[in-house]
Coordinates of C-alpha atoms in Angstrom, one line a residue:
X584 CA 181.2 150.2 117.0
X585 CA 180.8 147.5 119.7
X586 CA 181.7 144.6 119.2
X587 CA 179.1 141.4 119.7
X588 CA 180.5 138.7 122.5
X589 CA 176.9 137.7 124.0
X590 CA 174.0 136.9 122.5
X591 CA 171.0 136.5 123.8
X592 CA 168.2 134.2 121.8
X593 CA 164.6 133.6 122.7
X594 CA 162.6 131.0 121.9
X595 CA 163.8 127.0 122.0
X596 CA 162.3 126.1 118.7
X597 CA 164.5 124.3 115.6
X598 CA 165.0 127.9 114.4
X599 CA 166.2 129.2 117.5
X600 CA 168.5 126.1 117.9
X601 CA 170.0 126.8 114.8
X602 CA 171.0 130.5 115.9
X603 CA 172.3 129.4 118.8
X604 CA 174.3 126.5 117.4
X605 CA 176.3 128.8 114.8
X606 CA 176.6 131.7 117.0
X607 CA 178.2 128.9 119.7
X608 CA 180.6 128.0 116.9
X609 CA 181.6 131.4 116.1
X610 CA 183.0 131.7 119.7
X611 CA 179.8 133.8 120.9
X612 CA 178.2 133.3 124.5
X613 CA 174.5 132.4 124.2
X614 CA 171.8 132.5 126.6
X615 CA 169.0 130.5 125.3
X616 CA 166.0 131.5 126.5
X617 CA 162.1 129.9 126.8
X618 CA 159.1 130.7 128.6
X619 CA 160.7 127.6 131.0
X620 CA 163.8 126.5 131.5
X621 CA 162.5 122.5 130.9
X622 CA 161.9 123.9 127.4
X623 CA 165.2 126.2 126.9
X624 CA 167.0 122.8 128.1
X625 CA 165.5 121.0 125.6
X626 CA 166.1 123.3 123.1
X627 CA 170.0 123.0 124.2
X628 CA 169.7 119.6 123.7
X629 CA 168.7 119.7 119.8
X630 CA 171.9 121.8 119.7
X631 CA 174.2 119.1 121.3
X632 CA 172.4 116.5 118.7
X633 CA 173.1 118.8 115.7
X634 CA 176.6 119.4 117.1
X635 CA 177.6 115.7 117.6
X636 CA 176.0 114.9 114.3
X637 CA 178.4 117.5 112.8
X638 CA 181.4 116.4 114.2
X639 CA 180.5 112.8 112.7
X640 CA 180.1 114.5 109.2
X641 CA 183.5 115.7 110.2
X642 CA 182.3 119.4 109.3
X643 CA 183.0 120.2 113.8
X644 CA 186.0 119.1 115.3
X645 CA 185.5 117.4 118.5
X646 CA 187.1 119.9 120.8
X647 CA 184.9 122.6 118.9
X648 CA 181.8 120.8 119.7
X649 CA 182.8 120.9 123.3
X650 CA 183.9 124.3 123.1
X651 CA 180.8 125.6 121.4
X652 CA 178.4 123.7 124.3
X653 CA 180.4 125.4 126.8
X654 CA 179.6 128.8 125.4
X655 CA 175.8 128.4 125.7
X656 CA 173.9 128.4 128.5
X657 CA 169.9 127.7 128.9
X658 CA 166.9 129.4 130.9
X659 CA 163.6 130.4 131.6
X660 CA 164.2 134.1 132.7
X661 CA 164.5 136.6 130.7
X662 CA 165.9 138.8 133.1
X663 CA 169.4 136.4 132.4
X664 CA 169.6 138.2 128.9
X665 CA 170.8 141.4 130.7
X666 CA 174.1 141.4 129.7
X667 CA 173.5 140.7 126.3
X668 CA 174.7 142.8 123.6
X669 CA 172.8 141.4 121.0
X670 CA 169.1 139.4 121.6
X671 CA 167.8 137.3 118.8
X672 CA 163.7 136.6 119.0
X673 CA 163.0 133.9 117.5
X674 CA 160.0 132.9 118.9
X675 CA 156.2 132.1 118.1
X676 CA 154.7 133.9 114.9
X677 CA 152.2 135.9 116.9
X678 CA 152.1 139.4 116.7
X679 CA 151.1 140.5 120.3
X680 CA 153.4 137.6 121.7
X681 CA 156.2 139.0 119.7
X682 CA 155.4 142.9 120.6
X683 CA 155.1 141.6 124.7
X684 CA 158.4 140.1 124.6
X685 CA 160.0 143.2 122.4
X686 CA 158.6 145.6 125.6
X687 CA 159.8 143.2 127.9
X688 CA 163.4 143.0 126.8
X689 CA 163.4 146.9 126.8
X690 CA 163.2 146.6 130.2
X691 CA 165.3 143.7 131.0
X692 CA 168.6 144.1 128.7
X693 CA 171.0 147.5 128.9
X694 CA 170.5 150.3 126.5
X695 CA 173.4 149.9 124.5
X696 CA 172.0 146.1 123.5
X697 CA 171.0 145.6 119.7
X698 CA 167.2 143.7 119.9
X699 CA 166.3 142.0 116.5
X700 CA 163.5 140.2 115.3
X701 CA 163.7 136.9 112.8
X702 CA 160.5 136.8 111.1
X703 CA 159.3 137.8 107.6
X704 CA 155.4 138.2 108.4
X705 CA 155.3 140.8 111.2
X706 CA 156.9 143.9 110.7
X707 CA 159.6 145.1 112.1
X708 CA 158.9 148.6 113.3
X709 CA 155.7 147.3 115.0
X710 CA 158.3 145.4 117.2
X711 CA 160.3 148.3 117.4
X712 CA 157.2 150.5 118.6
X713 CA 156.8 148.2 121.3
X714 CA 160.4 149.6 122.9
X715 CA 161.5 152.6 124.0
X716 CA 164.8 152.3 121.7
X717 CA 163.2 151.4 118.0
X718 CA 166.9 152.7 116.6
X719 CA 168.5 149.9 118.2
X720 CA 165.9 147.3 116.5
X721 CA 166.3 145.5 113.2
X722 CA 165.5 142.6 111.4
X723 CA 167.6 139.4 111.1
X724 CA 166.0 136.4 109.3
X725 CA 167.8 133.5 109.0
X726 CA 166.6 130.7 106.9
X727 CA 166.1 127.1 108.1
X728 CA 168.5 124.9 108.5
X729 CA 170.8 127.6 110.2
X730 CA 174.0 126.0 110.0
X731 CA 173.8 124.8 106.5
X732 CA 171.7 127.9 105.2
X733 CA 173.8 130.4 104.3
X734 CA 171.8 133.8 103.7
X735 CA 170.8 136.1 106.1
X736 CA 168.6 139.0 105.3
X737 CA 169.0 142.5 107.6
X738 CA 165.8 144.7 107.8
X739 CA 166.2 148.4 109.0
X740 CA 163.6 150.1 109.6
X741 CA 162.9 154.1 108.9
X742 CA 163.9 154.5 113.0
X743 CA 166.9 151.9 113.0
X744 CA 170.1 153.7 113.3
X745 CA 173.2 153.1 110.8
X746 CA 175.6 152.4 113.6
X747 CA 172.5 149.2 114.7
X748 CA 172.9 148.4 110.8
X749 CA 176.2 148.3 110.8
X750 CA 176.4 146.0 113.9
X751 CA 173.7 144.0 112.6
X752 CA 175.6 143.6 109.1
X753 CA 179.2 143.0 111.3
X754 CA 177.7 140.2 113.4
X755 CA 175.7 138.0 111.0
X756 CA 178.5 138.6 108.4
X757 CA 182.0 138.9 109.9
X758 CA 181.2 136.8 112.9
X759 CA 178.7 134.0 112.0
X760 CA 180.6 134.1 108.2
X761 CA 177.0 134.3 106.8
X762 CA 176.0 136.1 103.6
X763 CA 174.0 139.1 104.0
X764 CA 171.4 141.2 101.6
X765 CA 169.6 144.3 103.2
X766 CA 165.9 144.9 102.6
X767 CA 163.0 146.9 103.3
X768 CA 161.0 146.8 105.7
X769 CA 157.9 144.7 103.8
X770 CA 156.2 141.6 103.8
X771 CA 158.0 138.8 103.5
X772 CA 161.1 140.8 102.6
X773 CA 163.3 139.3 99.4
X774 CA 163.3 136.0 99.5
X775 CA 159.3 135.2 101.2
X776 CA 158.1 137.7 98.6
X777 CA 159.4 135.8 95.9
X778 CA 159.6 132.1 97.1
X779 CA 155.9 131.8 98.7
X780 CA 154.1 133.0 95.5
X781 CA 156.6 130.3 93.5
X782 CA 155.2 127.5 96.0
X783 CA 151.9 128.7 95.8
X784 CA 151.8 128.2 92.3
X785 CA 153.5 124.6 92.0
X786 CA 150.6 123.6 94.8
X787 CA 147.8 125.1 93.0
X788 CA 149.0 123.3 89.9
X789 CA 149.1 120.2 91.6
X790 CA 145.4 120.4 93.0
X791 CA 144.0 121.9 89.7
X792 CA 145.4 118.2 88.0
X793 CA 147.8 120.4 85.6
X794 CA 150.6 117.4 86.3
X795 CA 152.0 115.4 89.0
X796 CA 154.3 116.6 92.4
X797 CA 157.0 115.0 90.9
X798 CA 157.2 116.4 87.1
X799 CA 156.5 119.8 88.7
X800 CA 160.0 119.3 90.7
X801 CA 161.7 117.4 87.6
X802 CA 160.2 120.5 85.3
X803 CA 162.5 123.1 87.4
X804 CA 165.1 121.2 88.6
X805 CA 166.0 119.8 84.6
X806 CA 164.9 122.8 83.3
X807 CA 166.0 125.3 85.7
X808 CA 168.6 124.0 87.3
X809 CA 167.1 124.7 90.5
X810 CA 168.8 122.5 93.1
X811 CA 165.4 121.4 94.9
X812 CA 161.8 121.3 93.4
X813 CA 159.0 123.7 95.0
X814 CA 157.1 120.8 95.7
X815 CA 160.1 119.2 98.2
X816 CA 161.4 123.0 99.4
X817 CA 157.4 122.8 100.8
X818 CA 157.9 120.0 102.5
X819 CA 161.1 120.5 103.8
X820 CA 160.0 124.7 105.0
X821 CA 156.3 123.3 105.6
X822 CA 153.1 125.5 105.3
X823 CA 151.2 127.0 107.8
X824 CA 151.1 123.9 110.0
X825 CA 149.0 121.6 107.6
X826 CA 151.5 120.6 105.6
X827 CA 154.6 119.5 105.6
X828 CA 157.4 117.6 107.2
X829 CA 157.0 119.1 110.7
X830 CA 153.2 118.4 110.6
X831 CA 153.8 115.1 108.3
X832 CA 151.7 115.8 105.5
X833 CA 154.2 115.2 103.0
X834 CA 153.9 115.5 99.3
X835 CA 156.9 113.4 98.8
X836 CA 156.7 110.4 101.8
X837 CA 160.2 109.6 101.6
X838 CA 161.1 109.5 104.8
X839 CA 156.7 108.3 106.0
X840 CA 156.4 105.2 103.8
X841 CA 154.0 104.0 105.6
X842 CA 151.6 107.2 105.0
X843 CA 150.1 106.3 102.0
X844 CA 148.7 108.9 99.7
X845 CA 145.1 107.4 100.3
X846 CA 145.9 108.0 104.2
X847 CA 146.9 111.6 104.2
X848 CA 143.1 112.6 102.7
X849 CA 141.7 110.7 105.7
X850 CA 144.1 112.3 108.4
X851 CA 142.8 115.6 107.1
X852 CA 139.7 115.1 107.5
X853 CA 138.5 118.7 106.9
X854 CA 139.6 118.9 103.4
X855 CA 138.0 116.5 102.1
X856 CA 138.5 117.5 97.8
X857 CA 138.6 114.4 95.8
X858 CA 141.3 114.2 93.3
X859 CA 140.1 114.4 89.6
X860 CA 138.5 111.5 88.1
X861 CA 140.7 109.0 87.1
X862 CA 144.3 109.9 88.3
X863 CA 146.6 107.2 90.3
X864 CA 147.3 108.6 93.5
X865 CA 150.6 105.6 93.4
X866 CA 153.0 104.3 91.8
X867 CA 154.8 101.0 91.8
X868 CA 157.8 99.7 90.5
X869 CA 158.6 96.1 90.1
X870 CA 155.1 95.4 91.8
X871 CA 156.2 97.0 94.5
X872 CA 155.2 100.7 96.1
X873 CA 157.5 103.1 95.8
X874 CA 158.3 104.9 99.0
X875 CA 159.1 108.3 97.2
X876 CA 156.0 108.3 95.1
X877 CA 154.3 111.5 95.0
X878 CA 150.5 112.2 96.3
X879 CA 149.2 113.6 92.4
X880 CA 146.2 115.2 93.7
X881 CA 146.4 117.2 96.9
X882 CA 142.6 119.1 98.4
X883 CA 143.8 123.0 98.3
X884 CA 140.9 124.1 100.0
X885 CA 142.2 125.5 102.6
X886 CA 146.2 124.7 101.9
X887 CA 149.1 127.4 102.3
X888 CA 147.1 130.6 103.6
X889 CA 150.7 131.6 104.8
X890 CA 154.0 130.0 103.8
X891 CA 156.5 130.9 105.5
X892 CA 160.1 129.3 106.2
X893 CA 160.4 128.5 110.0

């Protein structure tokens, strides 16, 4: 079995950053690659932040952080992925943008190179249709923040091969030191296919006026001992764009205090529900607002069609 040295990772996004920060630490090369190389730099960038904010938490030692920025390089040109052994996409959620890019590395990286795809919404064997090599595709999702998060789930397909499973399993587990569970090829996969029907619920409860963001989030993390609420996990992952911390439609403004819950309705615009009669949309303690209240009546119109960790 061939060892992995060079990785290859497309896309520039926080997910993508992430791959490329821990596969940098393991002692990997990386190309990271965007559709420019103003964007793959900036991409490398949020990896030298994450770095130098490791090695303040003390969990990088400073010569590692250097070490690991040597190792990774940035571009716009996929055609710099050739010598890769193993390319990562990690790009935009589209299915035709992901099944150009799968025929494009065909072309572009040798035969012997392992391609995988991180998402749990397409499948993989439609990426793997797109190449001429679908036994040397698989799945590898990674979950968000990379470097803290420790699972990673592997994907074969009915074409991938057991010597591209085995590599897959090798790499993500004996090199990056992640923790690995292998699944079908389905929607969502393990964890999506539990966890997004979980947030669903906790949402929906939340605009039916069952209870408020925070008792749902106090309800499974007292009585579950669940280490975050579903309510702050959908903030933190976001959903679908609309919501979220990326889009900053929060349902906990901890770190927006000056969003009120009055404000977010407003920003919307297009989902324009009212909450039920009566409910405080704030709190206040000591006469004061309280920065971490929760919004207690969220529109659901159109909220959470897809949630997916990014």
């Amino acid at each position: 079995m061939t060892s992995i040295k060079r990785v290859g990772v497309v896309g520039a996004g926080q997910m993508s950053q992430g791959i490329t920060e821990v596969c940098a630490r393991a002692g990997l090369h990386v190309t990271l690659c965007d559709v420019t190389e103003d964007r793959a730099r900036a991409g490398l960038a949020g990896v030298a932040d994450s770095l130098l904010k490791a090695e303040k938490r003390g969990t990088v030692a400073p010569e590692g952080r250097t070490h690991a920025l040597a190792g990774i390089s940035a571009t716009g040109d996929l055609s710099r992925l050739a010598e890769s052994d193993l390319v990562i996409e990690a790009a935009v959620e589209d299915e035709q943008a992901k099944t150009a890019l799968f025929r494009r590395l065909d072309e572009v990286t040798d035969p012997g190179a392992v391609l995988a795809g991180n998402t749990s919404s397409i499948p993989i064997a439609r990426l793997a249709a797109a190449t001429a090599r679908p036994e040397a595709v698989v799945g590898l999702h990674f979950f968000n923040p990379v470097p803290l998060m420790p699972l990673v789930e592997i994907i074969p397909t009915l074409h991938t091969s057991e010597a591209t499973e085995r590599r897959a399993r090798a790499f993500a587990g004996d090199l990056l030191g992640k923790t690995t569970i292998t699944t079908q090829d389905r929607a969502g996969f393990v964890v999506n296919s539990l966890l997004v029907p979980y947030l669903l619920a906790a949402v929906r409860m939340v605009g039916s006026g069952t209870t408020t963001a925070r008792d749902i989030d106090t309800g499974m993390t007292a009585g579950c001992a669940h280490p975050l609420g579903p309510l702050h996990l959908a903030d933190l992952i976001g959903q679908s764009g609309l919501l979220g911390r990326k889009s900053g439609q929060e349902f906990f403004a901890t770190r927006r205090p000056e969003r009120t819950a009055e404000a977010v309705p407003q920003a919307w615009g297009r989902l324009p529900r009212p909450p039920s009669p009566g409910r405080s949309r704030q709190r206040s303690v000591g006469g004061q607002r309280n920065a971490a209240r929760p919004v207690t009546a969220w529109p659901t119109t159109r909220v959470c069609i897809s949630l997916v960790p990014s």
